[in-house]
Coordinates of C-alpha atoms and ligand atoms in Angstrom, one line a residue:
M16 CA 19.5 -9.4 -13.8
E17 CA 16.1 -10.2 -14.0
K18 CA 14.6 -6.6 -13.1
R19 CA 13.1 -5.8 -8.9
I20 CA 9.8 -4.6 -7.8
L21 CA 10.0 -3.7 -4.1
T22 CA 6.6 -2.5 -2.4
G23 CA 4.8 -3.3 0.7
D24 CA 2.2 -2.1 3.3
R25 CA 1.8 -1.3 7.0
P26 CA 0.6 -4.1 9.1
T27 CA -2.3 -2.1 10.6
G28 CA -5.1 -3.5 9.2
R29 CA -6.4 -5.8 6.8
L30 CA -6.0 -4.5 3.2
H31 CA -8.8 -2.6 1.0
L32 CA -9.9 -1.9 -2.3
G33 CA -7.8 1.3 -2.1
H34 CA -4.7 -0.7 -1.5
Y35 CA -6.5 -3.3 -4.7
V36 CA -6.6 -0.5 -7.3
G37 CA -2.9 1.2 -6.1
S38 CA -0.6 -1.2 -5.9
L39 CA -2.1 -5.0 -5.0
Q40 CA -3.3 -5.3 -8.5
N41 CA 0.1 -4.5 -10.4
R42 CA 2.2 -6.6 -8.5
V43 CA -0.4 -9.5 -9.5
R44 CA -0.2 -8.0 -13.0
L45 CA 3.9 -8.0 -13.0
Q46 CA 5.0 -10.6 -10.4
H47 CA 6.1 -12.8 -13.4
E48 CA 7.7 -10.3 -15.0
Y49 CA 9.6 -8.8 -12.0
D50 CA 11.6 -10.7 -9.1
T51 CA 9.3 -9.2 -6.8
Y52 CA 9.7 -8.6 -3.2
V53 CA 6.7 -7.3 -0.7
L54 CA 7.5 -5.7 2.8
I55 CA 5.5 -5.9 5.3
A56 CA 6.3 -2.8 7.0
D57 CA 6.2 -3.6 10.8
V58 CA 9.0 -1.3 12.0
Q59 CA 7.2 1.6 10.0
A60 CA 3.9 0.8 11.5
L61 CA 5.8 1.2 14.9
T62 CA 6.5 4.8 14.3
D63 CA 2.9 6.0 14.9
N64 CA 1.5 2.6 16.9
F65 CA 4.0 2.0 19.4
E66 CA 2.4 2.3 22.0
H67 CA 0.6 -1.0 21.4
P68 CA 3.0 -3.0 19.4
Q69 CA 0.7 -6.3 19.7
M70 CA -1.5 -4.9 17.3
L71 CA 0.8 -5.6 14.2
R72 CA 1.2 -9.0 15.1
Q73 CA -2.2 -10.4 13.9
N74 CA -2.0 -8.0 10.9
V75 CA 1.4 -9.2 10.0
F76 CA -0.6 -12.5 9.3
E77 CA -3.8 -10.7 7.7
V78 CA -1.8 -8.7 5.5
T79 CA 0.0 -12.1 3.5
L80 CA -3.8 -13.5 3.7
D81 CA -4.8 -10.5 1.4
Y82 CA -1.8 -10.9 -0.1
L83 CA -2.4 -14.6 -1.5
A84 CA -6.1 -14.0 -1.8
V85 CA -5.6 -11.4 -4.5
G86 CA -3.7 -14.1 -6.5
L87 CA 0.3 -13.2 -5.2
D88 CA 2.1 -16.0 -6.3
P89 CA 4.4 -17.6 -2.7
E90 CA 6.8 -19.9 -5.2
R91 CA 7.2 -16.6 -7.4
V92 CA 7.1 -13.5 -4.5
K93 CA 8.7 -12.8 -1.6
I94 CA 6.8 -11.6 1.4
V95 CA 9.2 -10.4 3.8
V96 CA 8.6 -8.8 7.4
Q97 CA 10.6 -5.9 7.9
S98 CA 11.9 -5.8 11.1
M99 CA 13.2 -9.6 10.3
V100 CA 16.1 -7.5 7.9
P101 CA 17.6 -5.8 10.5
E102 CA 20.5 -4.9 7.5
L103 CA 17.7 -2.3 6.9
A104 CA 18.3 -0.2 9.5
E105 CA 21.9 -0.2 9.4
L106 CA 21.2 0.8 5.6
T107 CA 18.7 3.8 7.2
I108 CA 21.3 5.1 9.5
Y109 CA 23.6 6.1 6.7
F110 CA 20.9 7.4 5.2
M111 CA 20.4 9.8 7.5
N112 CA 23.6 11.7 6.5
L113 CA 22.5 12.6 3.5
V114 CA 18.8 14.3 3.5
T115 CA 18.8 17.2 5.9
V116 CA 15.9 18.5 8.6
A117 CA 14.5 20.8 6.0
T118 CA 13.8 18.4 3.2
L119 CA 11.8 16.3 5.8
E120 CA 9.7 18.8 6.6
R121 CA 8.9 20.0 2.9
N122 CA 7.9 16.7 2.5
P123 CA 3.8 17.4 2.0
T124 CA 2.6 13.5 2.8
V125 CA 4.7 13.6 6.3
K126 CA 2.8 16.8 6.7
E127 CA -0.3 15.7 5.8
E128 CA -0.4 12.3 8.3
I129 CA 0.9 14.5 11.3
K130 CA -2.2 16.6 10.9
Q131 CA -4.2 13.8 10.7
R132 CA -2.7 11.5 13.7
N133 CA -2.9 14.3 16.1
F134 CA 0.2 13.2 18.0
K135 CA -0.6 14.5 21.9
R136 CA 3.5 14.4 22.7
G137 CA 5.0 15.9 19.3
V138 CA 6.0 14.2 16.4
P139 CA 8.4 11.0 17.3
V140 CA 11.8 11.1 15.5
G141 CA 10.7 7.8 13.8
F142 CA 7.5 8.6 12.5
W143 CA 8.6 12.3 10.7
S144 CA 11.7 10.3 9.2
Y145 CA 10.1 7.3 7.8
P146 CA 11.1 8.3 4.4
I147 CA 14.6 7.8 4.7
S148 CA 14.0 4.3 6.3
Q149 CA 11.6 3.6 3.3
A150 CA 14.0 4.5 1.1
A151 CA 16.2 2.0 2.7
D152 CA 13.7 -0.7 2.2
I153 CA 13.3 0.1 -1.6
T154 CA 17.2 0.5 -2.5
I155 CA 18.7 -2.3 -0.3
F156 CA 16.5 -4.7 -2.8
K157 CA 17.9 -3.0 -5.7
A158 CA 14.5 -2.4 -7.0
H159 CA 13.7 -0.8 -10.7
L160 CA 9.9 0.0 -9.6
V161 CA 7.7 0.5 -7.3
P162 CA 4.1 -0.3 -7.4
V163 CA 2.2 2.7 -5.3
G164 CA -1.0 4.9 -4.7
E165 CA -0.1 8.8 -5.2
D166 CA 0.5 9.4 -1.4
Q167 CA 3.4 7.6 -1.8
L168 CA 5.2 9.5 -4.5
P169 CA 6.9 12.3 -2.2
M170 CA 8.2 9.0 -0.8
I171 CA 9.5 7.7 -4.2
E172 CA 11.0 11.2 -5.3
Q173 CA 12.8 11.3 -1.7
A174 CA 14.7 7.2 -2.2
R175 CA 15.6 8.9 -5.8
E176 CA 17.3 11.9 -4.2
I177 CA 19.3 9.7 -1.7
V178 CA 20.2 7.3 -4.4
R179 CA 22.1 10.1 -6.4
R180 CA 23.5 11.5 -3.0
F181 CA 24.6 7.9 -2.1
N182 CA 26.2 6.9 -6.1
T183 CA 27.6 10.8 -6.5
L184 CA 29.5 10.2 -2.9
Y185 CA 30.8 6.9 -3.1
G186 CA 30.1 5.0 -6.2
K187 CA 27.2 3.5 -8.2
V188 CA 26.0 0.7 -6.2
L189 CA 22.4 1.9 -5.9
I190 CA 19.3 1.4 -8.3
E191 CA 17.1 5.1 -8.6
P192 CA 13.7 3.6 -8.2
K193 CA 10.2 4.3 -10.2
A194 CA 7.2 4.5 -9.2
M195 CA 4.1 3.1 -10.8
L196 CA 0.8 4.4 -10.4
G197 CA -2.1 2.5 -10.0
E198 CA -5.6 2.1 -12.2
V199 CA -6.3 4.4 -9.5
A200 CA -3.7 6.5 -8.1
R201 CA -5.8 7.3 -4.8
L202 CA -9.5 5.5 -4.2
P203 CA -12.1 7.9 -2.3
G204 CA -13.1 6.2 1.2
T205 CA -16.8 5.3 1.8
D206 CA -17.5 8.3 3.4
G207 CA -16.1 10.9 0.5
N208 CA -12.8 11.5 2.5
A209 CA -10.3 12.1 -0.6
K210 CA -8.5 8.5 0.3
M211 CA -9.7 5.7 1.7
S212 CA -7.6 4.7 4.4
K213 CA -7.2 1.8 7.6
S214 CA -6.6 4.9 10.0
L215 CA -9.6 6.8 8.8
G216 CA -12.1 4.1 9.0
N217 CA -13.8 4.4 6.0
C218 CA -12.9 1.1 4.0
I219 CA -14.1 -1.8 2.4
Y220 CA -11.8 -4.6 2.9
L221 CA -10.9 -7.3 0.7
S222 CA -12.1 -10.2 3.1
D223 CA -15.9 -8.1 3.8
P224 CA -18.1 -11.1 3.9
P225 CA -21.9 -10.1 1.8
E226 CA -23.9 -8.6 4.6
V227 CA -21.1 -6.4 5.6
L228 CA -20.3 -5.3 2.4
R229 CA -24.1 -4.4 1.9
K230 CA -23.7 -2.1 4.6
R231 CA -20.9 -0.4 3.8
V232 CA -21.8 0.3 0.3
M233 CA -25.5 1.0 1.6
S234 CA -24.0 3.8 3.8
M235 CA -22.0 5.3 1.1
F236 CA -21.9 9.1 1.6
T237 CA -23.0 10.1 -2.6
D238 CA -23.7 13.1 -3.3
P239 CA -24.9 16.1 -0.5
T240 CA -27.3 18.4 -3.0
R241 CA -29.1 15.5 -4.0
I242 CA -32.4 14.8 -1.4
H243 CA -34.8 13.6 -3.3
P244 CA -34.5 10.8 -6.0
T245 CA -35.8 13.2 -8.6
D246 CA -33.2 15.9 -7.9
P247 CA -30.7 15.9 -10.4
G248 CA -27.4 14.6 -8.8
H249 CA -23.7 14.9 -9.2
V250 CA -21.5 12.1 -11.1
E251 CA -18.1 13.9 -10.6
G252 CA -16.7 13.4 -7.5
N253 CA -19.0 11.2 -6.5
P254 CA -17.6 8.0 -4.7
V255 CA -20.4 5.5 -5.8
F256 CA -19.5 6.6 -9.3
T257 CA -15.9 6.3 -9.1
Y258 CA -16.3 2.4 -7.6
H259 CA -18.6 1.9 -10.2
D260 CA -16.6 3.0 -13.1
T261 CA -13.5 1.1 -11.4
F262 CA -14.9 -2.1 -10.1
N263 CA -18.3 -2.6 -12.1
P264 CA -17.2 -4.3 -15.3
N265 CA -20.9 -3.5 -17.4
K266 CA -20.1 0.1 -18.8
N267 CA -23.4 -0.2 -20.5
E268 CA -25.2 -0.3 -17.3
V269 CA -22.9 2.0 -15.4
E270 CA -23.2 5.1 -18.1
E271 CA -27.0 4.3 -18.0
L272 CA -27.1 5.0 -14.1
K273 CA -24.7 7.8 -14.2
D274 CA -27.1 9.7 -17.3
R275 CA -30.4 8.6 -15.2
Y276 CA -28.7 10.1 -11.6
R277 CA -27.9 13.8 -13.6
K278 CA -31.2 13.8 -14.7
G279 CA -32.8 13.1 -11.4
A280 CA -34.4 9.2 -12.4
V281 CA -32.8 7.2 -10.4
G282 CA -32.8 6.7 -6.7
D283 CA -29.9 6.0 -4.8
V284 CA -30.5 2.5 -3.4
E285 CA -30.7 1.2 -7.3
V286 CA -27.4 2.6 -7.8
K287 CA -26.0 1.7 -4.5
E288 CA -27.7 -2.1 -5.5
K289 CA -25.9 -2.4 -8.5
L290 CA -22.6 -0.8 -6.7
F291 CA -23.4 -3.7 -4.3
A292 CA -23.4 -6.7 -6.9
A293 CA -20.7 -5.8 -8.7
L294 CA -18.3 -5.6 -5.9
D295 CA -19.4 -8.5 -4.2
N296 CA -18.5 -10.8 -7.7
F297 CA -15.1 -9.2 -7.7
L298 CA -14.6 -9.8 -4.0
A299 CA -16.1 -13.5 -3.8
P300 CA -12.9 -15.5 -5.7
I301 CA -10.8 -13.1 -3.4
R302 CA -12.7 -14.4 -0.3
A303 CA -12.6 -18.1 -1.5
R304 CA -8.5 -18.2 -1.7
R305 CA -8.2 -16.1 1.3
A306 CA -10.4 -19.1 3.4
E307 CA -8.4 -22.1 1.5
Y308 CA -5.4 -20.4 2.8
E309 CA -7.1 -19.6 6.2
A310 CA -6.8 -23.1 6.7
K311 CA -3.6 -23.7 6.5
P312 CA -1.8 -21.3 9.0
D313 CA 1.1 -23.6 8.9
R314 CA 1.7 -23.1 5.1
V315 CA 1.3 -19.2 5.7
K316 CA 3.9 -19.2 8.2
E317 CA 6.3 -21.1 6.1
I318 CA 5.6 -18.8 3.1
I319 CA 6.5 -15.8 5.3
L320 CA 9.9 -17.2 6.6
E321 CA 10.7 -18.1 3.6
G322 CA 10.4 -15.1 1.6
T323 CA 11.9 -13.1 4.4
K324 CA 14.6 -15.2 4.5
K325 CA 15.7 -15.1 0.9
A326 CA 15.2 -11.2 1.0
R327 CA 17.7 -11.4 3.6
A328 CA 20.1 -12.9 1.9
T329 CA 19.6 -9.8 -0.8
A330 CA 19.5 -7.5 1.6
Q331 CA 22.9 -8.8 2.7
Q332 CA 24.6 -8.7 -0.2
T333 CA 23.5 -5.2 -1.2
M334 CA 25.3 -4.0 2.8
E335 CA 28.5 -5.6 1.6
E336 CA 28.5 -3.1 -1.4
V337 CA 27.6 -0.4 0.7
R338 CA 29.6 -0.8 2.9
A339 CA 32.5 -1.3 0.4
A340 CA 31.6 1.9 -1.4
M341 CA 31.3 3.6 2.0
K342 CA 35.4 2.3 2.6
L343 CA 34.2 1.2 6.2
T344 CA 35.5 -2.6 5.4
Y345 CA 38.4 -1.8 7.7
F346 CA 40.0 -5.5 7.9
A347 CA 38.8 -6.4 5.1
Ligands
ATP409 P1 -2.4 3.8 7.1 O1 -4.0 4.4 7.5 O2 -2.0 2.9 8.5 O3 -1.7 4.3 7.1 P2 -3.4 3.2 4.5 O4 -4.5 2.5 3.7 O5 -2.7 4.5 4.1 O6 -2.7 2.6 5.9 P3 -0.5 1.8 3.8 O7 -0.2 0.5 4.8 O8 0.2 3.1 4.1 O9 -2.1 1.6 3.7 O10 0.0 1.8 2.1 C1 0.0 0.7 1.4 C2 0.2 0.9 0.2 O11 -1.3 1.4 -0.8 C3 0.8 2.1 -0.4 O12 1.2 2.0 -1.8 C4 -0.5 3.2 -1.0 O13 -0.1 4.1 -1.6 C5 -1.8 2.6 -1.4 N1 -2.5 2.8 -0.8 C6 -3.4 2.9 0.3 N2 -4.7 3.6 0.3 C7 -4.7 3.8 -1.2 C8 -5.6 4.2 -2.0 N3 -6.8 4.8 -1.0 N4 -5.6 4.5 -3.0 C9 -4.5 3.9 -3.8 N5 -3.4 3.7 -3.2 C10 -3.6 3.4 -1.7
MG410 MG1 -0.4 5.1 4.6

């Protein structure tokens, strides 16, 4: 059997540079080696956006455009809408018996996200238990590999635990998945926050036009201890240089800028101008491919429906095996 990849994104907004280096880049690189499923996790997005489900509708389309824009090949990769594979809900329910409340309470990513979201009426059970449904997402497609950013490692660990428990109890049906981190496991935000994230409003989007990109770069957080261009500056932990390291292919230019920055011999404006140029180069072909697909909405819709249909067939196959292993086939 060809090895599989499953990964995905919540349709809570367009995709950004963090998604690219954390996960998209690996998906594009590995799409011809692995049978690849990419899940648009709308059900998971509902766990903290249930009061405004209409927000997800347009974003399902936007996220798909971003996938196609970075070079995911629709002839090869299955783009899947989570809510259109109801078998995922069924597997989630079975998995709920295999995880303790205490384990969920300890999940560091969930803890961190709960703090960030500041739920007014307490934490919805759906949000709190999303690591379980994410385990169902991965395992229903029998994925071997899950390309993700660092924040997702506890989720993959949880999925591995569930698989071990399931296979020990019921027989070896499921595959224990492995996480694969991207070139940058956690890209910081433009505001200096440790993570660029849709929910934090500190993003550079893959679809940002040049004038928006320029504004975002020019207003980036740099070294707060540096007041004048002649003050020696810090390169480490400075997101402007993290982005240079990641997206500027001209390594000599980057080293030379760092050197002058440390000595207090270059202004922020020049460093940012050069970053803008590098990012603009990086984004130009992505924007162009996005525009091609934006002009063909019927084709995009077809890609989503086709991918979802194929993925659902895979999910149904796994569920037959799951039910049989769990002895739930009373009348077969
Ligand atoms: P939200 O704020 O709605 O949770 P998000 O920006 O965190 O959005 P997700 O859809 O939750 O994006 O994450 C999709 C994938 O992208 C995950 O694998 C995640 O680890 C990865 N990812 C997201 N942000 C970053 C980042 N800043 N650096 C590296 N990887 C990232
Ligand atoms: Mg997230």
